[in-house]
CSV table of C-alpha atoms in Angstrom, one decimal:
chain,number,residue,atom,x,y,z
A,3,UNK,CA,-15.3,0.6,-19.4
A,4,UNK,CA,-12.3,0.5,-21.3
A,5,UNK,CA,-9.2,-2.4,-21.0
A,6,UNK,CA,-7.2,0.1,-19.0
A,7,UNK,CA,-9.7,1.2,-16.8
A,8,UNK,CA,-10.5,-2.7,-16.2
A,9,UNK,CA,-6.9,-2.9,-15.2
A,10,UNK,CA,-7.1,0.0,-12.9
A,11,UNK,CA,-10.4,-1.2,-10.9
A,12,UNK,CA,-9.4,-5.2,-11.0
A,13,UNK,CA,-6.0,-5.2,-9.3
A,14,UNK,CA,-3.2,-2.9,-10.9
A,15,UNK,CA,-3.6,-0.6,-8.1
A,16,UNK,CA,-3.7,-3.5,-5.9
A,17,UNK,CA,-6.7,-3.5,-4.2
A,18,UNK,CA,-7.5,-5.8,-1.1
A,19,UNK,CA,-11.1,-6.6,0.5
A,20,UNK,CA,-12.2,-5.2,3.5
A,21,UNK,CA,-15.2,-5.2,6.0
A,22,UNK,CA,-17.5,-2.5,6.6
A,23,UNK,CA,-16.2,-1.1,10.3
A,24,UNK,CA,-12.5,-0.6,8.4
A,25,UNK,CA,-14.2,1.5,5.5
A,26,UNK,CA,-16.1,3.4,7.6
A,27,UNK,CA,-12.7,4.5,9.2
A,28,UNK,CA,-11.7,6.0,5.8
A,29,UNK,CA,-14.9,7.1,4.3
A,30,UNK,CA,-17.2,8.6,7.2
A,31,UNK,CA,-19.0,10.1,5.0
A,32,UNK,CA,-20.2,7.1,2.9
A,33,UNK,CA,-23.0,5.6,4.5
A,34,UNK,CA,-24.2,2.1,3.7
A,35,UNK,CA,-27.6,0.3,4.1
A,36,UNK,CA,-26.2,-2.5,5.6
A,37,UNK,CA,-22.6,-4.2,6.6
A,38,UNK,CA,-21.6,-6.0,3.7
A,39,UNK,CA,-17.8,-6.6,2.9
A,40,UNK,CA,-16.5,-3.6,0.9
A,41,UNK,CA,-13.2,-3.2,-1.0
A,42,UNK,CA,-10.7,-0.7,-0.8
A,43,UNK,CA,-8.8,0.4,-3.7
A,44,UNK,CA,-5.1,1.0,-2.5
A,45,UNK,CA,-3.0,2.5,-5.7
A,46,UNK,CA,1.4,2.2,-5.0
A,47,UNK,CA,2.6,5.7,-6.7
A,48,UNK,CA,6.0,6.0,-7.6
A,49,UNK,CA,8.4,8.8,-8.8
A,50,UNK,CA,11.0,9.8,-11.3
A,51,UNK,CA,13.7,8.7,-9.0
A,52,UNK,CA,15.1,4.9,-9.5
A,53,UNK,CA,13.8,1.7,-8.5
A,54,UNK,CA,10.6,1.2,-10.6
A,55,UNK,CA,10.3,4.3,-12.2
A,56,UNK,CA,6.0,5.8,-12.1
A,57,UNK,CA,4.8,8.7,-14.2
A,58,UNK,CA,2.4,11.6,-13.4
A,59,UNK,CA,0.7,10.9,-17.0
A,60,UNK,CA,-0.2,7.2,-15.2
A,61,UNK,CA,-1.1,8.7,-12.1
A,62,UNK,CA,-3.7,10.9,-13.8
A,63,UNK,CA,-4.7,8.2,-16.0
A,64,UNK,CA,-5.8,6.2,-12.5
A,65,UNK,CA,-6.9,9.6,-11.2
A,66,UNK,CA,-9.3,9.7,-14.2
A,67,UNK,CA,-10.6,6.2,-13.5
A,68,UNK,CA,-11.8,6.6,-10.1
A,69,UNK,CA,-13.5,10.1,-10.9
A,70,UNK,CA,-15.2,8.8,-13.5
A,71,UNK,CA,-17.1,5.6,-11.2
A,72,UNK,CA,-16.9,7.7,-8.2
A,73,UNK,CA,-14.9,4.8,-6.2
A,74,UNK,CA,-13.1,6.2,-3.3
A,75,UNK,CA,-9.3,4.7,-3.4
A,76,UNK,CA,-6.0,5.7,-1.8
A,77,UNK,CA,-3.3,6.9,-3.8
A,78,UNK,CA,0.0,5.8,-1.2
A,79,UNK,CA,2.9,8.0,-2.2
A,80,UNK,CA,6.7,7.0,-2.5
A,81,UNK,CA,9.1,10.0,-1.2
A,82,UNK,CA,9.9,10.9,-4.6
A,83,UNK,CA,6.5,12.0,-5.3
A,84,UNK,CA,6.5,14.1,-2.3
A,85,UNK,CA,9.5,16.0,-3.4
A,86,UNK,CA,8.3,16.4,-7.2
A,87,UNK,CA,6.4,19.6,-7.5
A,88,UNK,CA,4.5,18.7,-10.3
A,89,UNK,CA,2.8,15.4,-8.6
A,90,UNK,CA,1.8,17.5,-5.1
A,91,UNK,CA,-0.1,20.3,-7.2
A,92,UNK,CA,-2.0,18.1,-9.2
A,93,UNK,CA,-3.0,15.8,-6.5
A,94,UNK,CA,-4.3,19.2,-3.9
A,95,UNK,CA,-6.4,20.2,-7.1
A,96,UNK,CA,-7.9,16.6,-7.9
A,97,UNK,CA,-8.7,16.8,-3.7
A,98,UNK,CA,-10.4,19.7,-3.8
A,99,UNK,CA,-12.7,18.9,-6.5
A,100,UNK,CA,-12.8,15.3,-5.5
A,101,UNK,CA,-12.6,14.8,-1.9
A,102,UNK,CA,-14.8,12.0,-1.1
A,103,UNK,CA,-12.4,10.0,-4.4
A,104,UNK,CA,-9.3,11.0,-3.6
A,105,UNK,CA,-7.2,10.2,-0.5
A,106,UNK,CA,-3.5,9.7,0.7
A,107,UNK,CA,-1.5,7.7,2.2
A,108,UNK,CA,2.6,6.6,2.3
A,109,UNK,CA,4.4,4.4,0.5
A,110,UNK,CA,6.9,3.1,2.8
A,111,UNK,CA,9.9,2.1,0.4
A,112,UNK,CA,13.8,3.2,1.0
A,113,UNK,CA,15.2,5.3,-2.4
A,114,UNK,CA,18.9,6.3,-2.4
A,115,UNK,CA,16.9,10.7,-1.7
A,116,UNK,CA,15.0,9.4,1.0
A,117,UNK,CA,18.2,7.8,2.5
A,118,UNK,CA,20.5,10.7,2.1
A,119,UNK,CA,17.2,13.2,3.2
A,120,UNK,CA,17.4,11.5,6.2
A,121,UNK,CA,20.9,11.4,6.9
A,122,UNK,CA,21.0,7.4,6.8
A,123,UNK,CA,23.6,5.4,4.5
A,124,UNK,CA,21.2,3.5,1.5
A,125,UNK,CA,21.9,-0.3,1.0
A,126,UNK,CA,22.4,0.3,-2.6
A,127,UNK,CA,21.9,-3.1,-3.2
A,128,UNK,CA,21.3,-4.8,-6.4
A,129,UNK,CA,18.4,-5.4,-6.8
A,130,UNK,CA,16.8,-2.6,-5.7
A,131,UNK,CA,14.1,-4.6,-4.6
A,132,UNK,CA,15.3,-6.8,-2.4
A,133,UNK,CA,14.1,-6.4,1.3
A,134,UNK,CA,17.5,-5.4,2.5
A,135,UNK,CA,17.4,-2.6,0.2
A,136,UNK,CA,14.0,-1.2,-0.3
A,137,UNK,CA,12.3,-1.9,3.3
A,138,UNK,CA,12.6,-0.7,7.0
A,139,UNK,CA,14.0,-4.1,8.0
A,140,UNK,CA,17.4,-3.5,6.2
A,141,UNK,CA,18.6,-0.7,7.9
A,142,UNK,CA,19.9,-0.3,11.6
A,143,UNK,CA,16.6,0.2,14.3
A,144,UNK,CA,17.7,4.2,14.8
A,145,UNK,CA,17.8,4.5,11.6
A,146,UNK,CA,14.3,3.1,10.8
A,147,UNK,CA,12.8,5.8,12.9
A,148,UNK,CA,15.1,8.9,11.2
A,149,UNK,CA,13.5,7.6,8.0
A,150,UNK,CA,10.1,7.6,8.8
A,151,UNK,CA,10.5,10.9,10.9
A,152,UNK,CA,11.7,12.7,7.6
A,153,UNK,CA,8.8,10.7,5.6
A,154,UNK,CA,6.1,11.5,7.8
A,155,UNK,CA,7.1,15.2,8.8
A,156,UNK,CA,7.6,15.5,4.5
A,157,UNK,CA,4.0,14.6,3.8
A,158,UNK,CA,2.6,16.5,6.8
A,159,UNK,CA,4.7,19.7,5.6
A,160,UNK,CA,3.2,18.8,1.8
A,161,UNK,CA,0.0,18.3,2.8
A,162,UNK,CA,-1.0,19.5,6.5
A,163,UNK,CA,-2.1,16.3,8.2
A,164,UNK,CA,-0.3,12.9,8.5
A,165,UNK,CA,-1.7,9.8,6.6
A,166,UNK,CA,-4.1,7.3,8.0
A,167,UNK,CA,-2.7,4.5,5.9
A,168,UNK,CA,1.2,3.0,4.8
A,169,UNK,CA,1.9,0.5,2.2
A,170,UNK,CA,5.3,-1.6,2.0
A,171,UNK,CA,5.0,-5.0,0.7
A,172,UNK,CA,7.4,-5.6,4.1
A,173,UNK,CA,8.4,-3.8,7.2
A,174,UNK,CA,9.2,-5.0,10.6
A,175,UNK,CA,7.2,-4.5,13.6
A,176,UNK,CA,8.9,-2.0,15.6
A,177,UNK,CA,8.3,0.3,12.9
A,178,UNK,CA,4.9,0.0,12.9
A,179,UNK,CA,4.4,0.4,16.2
A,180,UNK,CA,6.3,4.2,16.1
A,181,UNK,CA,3.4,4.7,13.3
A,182,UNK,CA,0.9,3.6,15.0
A,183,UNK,CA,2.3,5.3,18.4
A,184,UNK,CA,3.6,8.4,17.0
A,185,UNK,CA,2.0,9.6,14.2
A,186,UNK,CA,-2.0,8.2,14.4
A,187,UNK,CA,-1.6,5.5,11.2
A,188,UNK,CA,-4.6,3.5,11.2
A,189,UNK,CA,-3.5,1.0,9.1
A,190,UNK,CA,-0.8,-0.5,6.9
A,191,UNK,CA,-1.3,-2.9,4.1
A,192,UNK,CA,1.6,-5.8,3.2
A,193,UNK,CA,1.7,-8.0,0.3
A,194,UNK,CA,0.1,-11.2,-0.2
A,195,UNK,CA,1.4,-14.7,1.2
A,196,UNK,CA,4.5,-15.9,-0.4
A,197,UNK,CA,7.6,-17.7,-0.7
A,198,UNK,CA,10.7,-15.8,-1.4
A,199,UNK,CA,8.9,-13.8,-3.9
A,200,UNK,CA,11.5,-10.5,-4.2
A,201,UNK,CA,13.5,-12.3,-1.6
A,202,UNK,CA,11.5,-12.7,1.4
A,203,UNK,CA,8.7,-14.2,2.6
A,204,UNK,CA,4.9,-13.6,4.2
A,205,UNK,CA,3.4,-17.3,5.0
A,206,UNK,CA,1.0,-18.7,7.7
A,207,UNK,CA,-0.7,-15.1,7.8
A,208,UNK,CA,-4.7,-14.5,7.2
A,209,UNK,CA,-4.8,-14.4,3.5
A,210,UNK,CA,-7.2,-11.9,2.6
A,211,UNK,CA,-9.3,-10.7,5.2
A,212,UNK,CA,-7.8,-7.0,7.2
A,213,UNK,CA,-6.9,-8.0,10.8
A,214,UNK,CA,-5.7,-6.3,14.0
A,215,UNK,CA,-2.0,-7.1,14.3
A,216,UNK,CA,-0.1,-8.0,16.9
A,217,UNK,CA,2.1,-5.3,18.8
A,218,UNK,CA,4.4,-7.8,19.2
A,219,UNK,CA,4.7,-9.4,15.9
A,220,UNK,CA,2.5,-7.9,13.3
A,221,UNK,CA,1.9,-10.5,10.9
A,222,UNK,CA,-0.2,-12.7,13.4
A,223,UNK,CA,-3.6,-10.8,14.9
A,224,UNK,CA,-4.3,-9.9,18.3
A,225,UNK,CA,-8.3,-10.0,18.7
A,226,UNK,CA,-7.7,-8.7,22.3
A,227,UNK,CA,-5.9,-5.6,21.4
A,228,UNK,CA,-7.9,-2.9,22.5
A,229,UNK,CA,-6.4,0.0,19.7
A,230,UNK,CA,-4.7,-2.2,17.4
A,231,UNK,CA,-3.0,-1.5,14.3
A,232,UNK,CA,-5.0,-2.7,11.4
A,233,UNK,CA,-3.4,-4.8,8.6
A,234,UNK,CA,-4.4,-5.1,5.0
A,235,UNK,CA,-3.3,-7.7,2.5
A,236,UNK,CA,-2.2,-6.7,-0.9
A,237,UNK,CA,-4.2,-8.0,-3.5
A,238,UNK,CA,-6.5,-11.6,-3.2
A,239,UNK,CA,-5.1,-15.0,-3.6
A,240,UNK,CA,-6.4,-17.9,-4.9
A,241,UNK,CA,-6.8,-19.6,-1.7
A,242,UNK,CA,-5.6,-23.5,-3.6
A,243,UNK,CA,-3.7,-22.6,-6.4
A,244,UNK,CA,-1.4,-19.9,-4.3
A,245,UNK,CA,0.0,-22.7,-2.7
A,246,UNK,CA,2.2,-25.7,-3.0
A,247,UNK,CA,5.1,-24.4,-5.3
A,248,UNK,CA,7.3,-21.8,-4.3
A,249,UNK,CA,6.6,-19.8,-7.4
A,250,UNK,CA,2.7,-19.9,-7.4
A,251,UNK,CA,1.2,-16.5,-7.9
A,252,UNK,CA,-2.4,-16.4,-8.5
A,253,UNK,CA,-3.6,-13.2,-7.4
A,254,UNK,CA,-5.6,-10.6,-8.3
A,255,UNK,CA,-2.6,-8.7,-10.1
A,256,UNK,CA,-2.8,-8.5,-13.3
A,257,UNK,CA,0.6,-9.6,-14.2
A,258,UNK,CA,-0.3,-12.5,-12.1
A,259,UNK,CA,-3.5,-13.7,-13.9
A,260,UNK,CA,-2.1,-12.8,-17.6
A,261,UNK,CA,1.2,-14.6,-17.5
A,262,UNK,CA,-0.8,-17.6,-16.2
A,263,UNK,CA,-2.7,-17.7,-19.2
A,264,UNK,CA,-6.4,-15.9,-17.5
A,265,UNK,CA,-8.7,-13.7,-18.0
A,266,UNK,CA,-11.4,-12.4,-15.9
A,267,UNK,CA,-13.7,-15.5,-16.2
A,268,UNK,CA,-10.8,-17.1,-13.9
A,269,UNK,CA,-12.3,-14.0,-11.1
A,270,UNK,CA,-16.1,-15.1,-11.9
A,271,UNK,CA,-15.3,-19.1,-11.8
C-alpha cells in the first residue's frame, strides 16, 4: 500500500465508525459472521466550480484505491459534479463493474450554480466557507427546500434513484427532516465536535459513535424514535486531546494528525 493510498483508507475521505445494523443498511449484500463495529468510508467530491476546487484525476485516484481492497465507500457528490458530464460517465461505468465498491450519496453544500439553479440569491460571502455561505442554515427556510428540491431531483434525473446518504459538515434540522420525509435519506453525516472551527460550532454531541437524531433537534439522539434519521460523525477524535482549547484538532484527518507533528503510531498508541 502506497502513501496515497494510506491517505485515502486512513481519513482523507473522512471516514467515521459505525456499528453493524447501519452497514447492513448500505451493504445488504455483505454478510458478516458476527456484529462487530464496522467502518464506513464516506469520500466529500467536489467540482470545477469555486469554493475548494476537486478534480476527476483525484476522484479516480480514490476510485482506484477502494477497487483495489475491495472496501465499499460512498463517494457524496457536490452539485457541480452532477452537472459535469465527464464525472457522471465515469462514475455509472466504475458502478457497473463495481457495484458492491462504489456507491453515492449528496454532498449538501450551497455553490453560487446551485444557487442560481434553484432560483435562490447565493450569500456570496467571503469566505466561502463560512456557514452562512456554504450550508442550508444561511439561507431563508423556503429557500432551503427549493435547494434541495433542485439537488435531489438533479441526482435522481443523473442517476435514477435518490441517495440514501447526505454529507454537510452543518445543516439545520428542518432540512433534514424534508430528507428524511420526502426523499427516503437514511442518513446524514456532520463533522466532528468543535469550536468555531470554519465559523461555527458542533459541541456536547456523541463524538464518534452514529446515533438516531432527534426530529426536533438533530444533533442530540432520540433512542425512542421509532424511524429516525441516522447521524454520522465525520472523522474520529481523540476523545482528551480534542478538547480544552478552542483550536484542538486531533482527528483522524490527515491535515489534522500531520500539522500536529504525527504519524500513524499516534492511531496505534
Amino acid at each position: 500500500m502506497n502513501f496515497f493510498e494510506k491517505k485515502i483508507l486512513t481519513g482523507i475521505v473522512f471516514f467515521i465508525t459505525s456499528f453493524f445494523y447501519i452497514y447492513k443498511i448500505f451493504f445488504p449484500s455483505i454478510s458478516f459472521a458476527n456484529e462487530k463495529p464496522q467502518i464506513i468510508f464516506i469520500n466529500q467530491i467536489r467540482g470545477k466550480e469555486c469554493c475548494s476546487i476537486g478534480t476527476l484525476e483525484n476522484l479516480k485516484m480514490q476510485v482506484e484505491a477502494f477497487e483495489k481492497y475491495q472496501i465499499p465507500s460512498f463517494f457524496a457528490l457536490r452539485y457541480d459534479t452532477l452537472i459535469d458530464q465527464d464525472y457522471i460517465d465515469y462514475l455509472k461505468q466504475q458502478i457497473k463493474s463495481s457495484p458492491d465498491i462504489i456507491n453515492l450519496g449528496l454532498l449538501i453544500e450551497v455553490t453560487p450554480r446551485l444557487a442560481q439553479d434553484s432560483g435562490v440569491k447565493y450569500n456570496d460571502g467571503d469566505p466561502w466557507y463560512e456557514a452562512q455561505n456554504v450550508f442550508t442554515i444561511g439561507y431563508p427556510k423556503e429557500d432551503r427546500k427549493k435547494i434541495i428540491d433542485h439537488l435531489l431531483k438533479t441526482f435522481k434525473n443523473k442517476f435514477g434513484y435518490y441517495p440514501v446518504l447526505t454529507s454537510a459538515g452543518m445543516i439545520d434540522t428542518e432540512s433534514l427532516n424534508y430528507l428524511h420525509k420526502n426523499y427516503g435519506v437514511l442518513a446524514h453525516q456532520i463533522t466532528r465536535e468543535q469550536w468555531g472551527t470554519d465559523s461555527y460550532t458542533l459541541y456536547g454531541g456523541p463524538p464518534h459513535y452514529p446515533y438516531p437524531g432527534s426530529k426536533n433537534w438533530s444533533f442530540i439522539p432520540d433512542f425512542n424514535e421509532k424511524n429516525p434519521l441516522l447521524i454520522l460523525r465525520q472523522t474520529v477524535a481523540d476523545p482528551l486531546y480534542n478538547y480544552g482549547e478552542t483550536e484542538k484538532a486531533y482527528t483522524s484527518q490527515p491535515n489534522d494528525y500531520f500539522n500536529a507533528g504525527l504519524d500513524f503510531q499516534y492511531f496505534k498508541n
